[in-house]
Coordinates of C-alpha atoms in Angstrom, one line a residue:
X1 CA 24.3 48.0 -116.4
X2 CA 27.4 49.7 -115.0
X3 CA 26.5 53.1 -116.5
X4 CA 23.1 53.0 -114.7
X5 CA 24.9 52.5 -111.4
X6 CA 27.4 55.2 -112.0
X7 CA 24.6 57.7 -112.9
X8 CA 22.9 57.0 -109.6
X9 CA 26.0 57.3 -107.5
X10 CA 25.7 61.0 -106.8
X11 CA 22.1 60.5 -105.6
X12 CA 23.1 57.7 -103.4
X13 CA 26.0 59.7 -101.9
X14 CA 23.8 62.7 -101.4
X15 CA 21.2 60.6 -99.6
X16 CA 23.9 59.1 -97.4
X17 CA 25.3 62.5 -96.6
X18 CA 21.8 63.8 -95.7
X19 CA 21.3 60.9 -93.3
X20 CA 24.7 61.7 -91.5
X21 CA 23.7 65.4 -91.2
X22 CA 20.3 64.5 -89.8
X23 CA 21.7 62.0 -87.3
X24 CA 24.4 64.5 -86.2
X25 CA 21.7 67.3 -85.7
X26 CA 19.6 64.9 -83.6
X27 CA 22.5 64.0 -81.4
X28 CA 23.0 67.7 -80.6
X29 CA 19.4 68.0 -79.4
X30 CA 19.3 68.6 -75.6
X31 CA 17.8 65.9 -73.4
X32 CA 14.4 66.5 -71.9
X33 CA 14.1 68.2 -68.5
X34 CA 13.8 64.8 -66.7
X35 CA 16.8 63.3 -68.5
X36 CA 20.4 63.6 -67.6
X37 CA 22.3 66.5 -69.2
X38 CA 26.1 66.4 -69.5
X39 CA 26.4 70.2 -69.0
X40 CA 30.2 70.2 -69.5
X41 CA 29.9 68.5 -72.9
X42 CA 27.0 70.6 -73.8
X43 CA 28.9 73.8 -72.9
X44 CA 32.0 72.7 -74.9
X45 CA 29.9 72.0 -78.0
X46 CA 27.5 74.9 -77.8
X47 CA 29.3 77.7 -75.8
X48 CA 32.9 76.8 -76.1
X49 CA 33.5 78.4 -79.4
X50 CA 33.1 81.9 -77.8
X51 CA 33.8 81.2 -74.1
X52 CA 37.3 79.6 -74.2
X53 CA 38.6 76.8 -71.9
X54 CA 35.1 75.8 -70.8
X55 CA 34.2 79.3 -69.8
X56 CA 37.4 79.8 -67.8
X57 CA 39.0 82.3 -70.2
X58 CA 37.9 85.1 -72.5
X59 CA 37.6 84.2 -76.2
X60 CA 35.2 85.8 -78.7
X61 CA 33.0 86.1 -75.6
X62 CA 33.8 87.0 -72.0
X63 CA 35.3 84.8 -69.4
X64 CA 32.5 83.3 -67.3
X65 CA 34.4 81.9 -64.4
X66 CA 34.1 84.3 -61.4
X67 CA 31.5 86.4 -63.3
X68 CA 30.2 89.3 -61.3
X69 CA 26.8 89.0 -63.0
X70 CA 24.0 87.4 -60.9
X71 CA 22.3 84.1 -61.8
X72 CA 19.2 85.9 -63.2
X73 CA 21.3 87.9 -65.6
X74 CA 23.2 84.8 -66.8
X75 CA 19.9 82.9 -67.2
X76 CA 18.3 85.7 -69.2
X77 CA 21.4 86.2 -71.3
X78 CA 21.5 82.5 -72.2
X79 CA 17.8 82.4 -72.9
X80 CA 17.5 85.7 -74.8
X81 CA 21.0 86.3 -76.1
X82 CA 22.4 89.7 -77.0
X83 CA 21.8 91.3 -80.4
X84 CA 25.0 91.1 -82.5
X85 CA 27.0 89.4 -79.7
X86 CA 25.4 86.2 -78.5
X87 CA 22.6 84.0 -79.9
X88 CA 19.5 83.2 -77.9
X89 CA 19.2 79.7 -76.7
X90 CA 15.6 79.9 -75.2
X91 CA 14.2 77.7 -77.9
X92 CA 17.0 75.2 -77.7
X93 CA 17.0 74.7 -73.9
X94 CA 14.3 74.6 -71.2
X95 CA 14.5 76.9 -68.2
X96 CA 15.7 74.0 -66.1
X97 CA 18.5 73.2 -68.5
X98 CA 19.5 76.9 -68.6
X99 CA 19.6 76.7 -64.8
X100 CA 22.0 73.7 -65.0
X101 CA 24.2 75.7 -67.3
X102 CA 24.3 78.6 -64.9
X103 CA 25.1 76.2 -62.1
X104 CA 28.0 74.8 -64.2
X105 CA 29.3 78.4 -64.8
X106 CA 29.2 79.1 -61.0
X107 CA 31.2 75.9 -60.3
X108 CA 34.0 76.8 -62.7
X109 CA 37.4 76.7 -61.1
X110 CA 40.9 77.2 -62.7
X111 CA 42.3 74.0 -64.2
X112 CA 45.2 72.5 -62.3
X113 CA 48.5 72.1 -63.9

């Protein structure tokens, strides 16, 4: 009886891992247009890898705080990306959510301290 349980252990562990991965992917899904969106958290988890310090400093991508680019450019860059430099997020976020991200970028100020 013990051998049967040990043989099924990899399958059980694999299924458990799959459930964790699916649950994690679902939690990364943006909220609908009418739901609240924690833009700072979304930015940290989605954009922060390239745009350091919440967009306040250059990293793999440019600093976004005090960007000279207009809102339309930022919106379109987020939506469509840039070949070889930035992924497109137009299928991940609605236009209203992208507008909230642009608003977050415009509100960036240096951290105190």
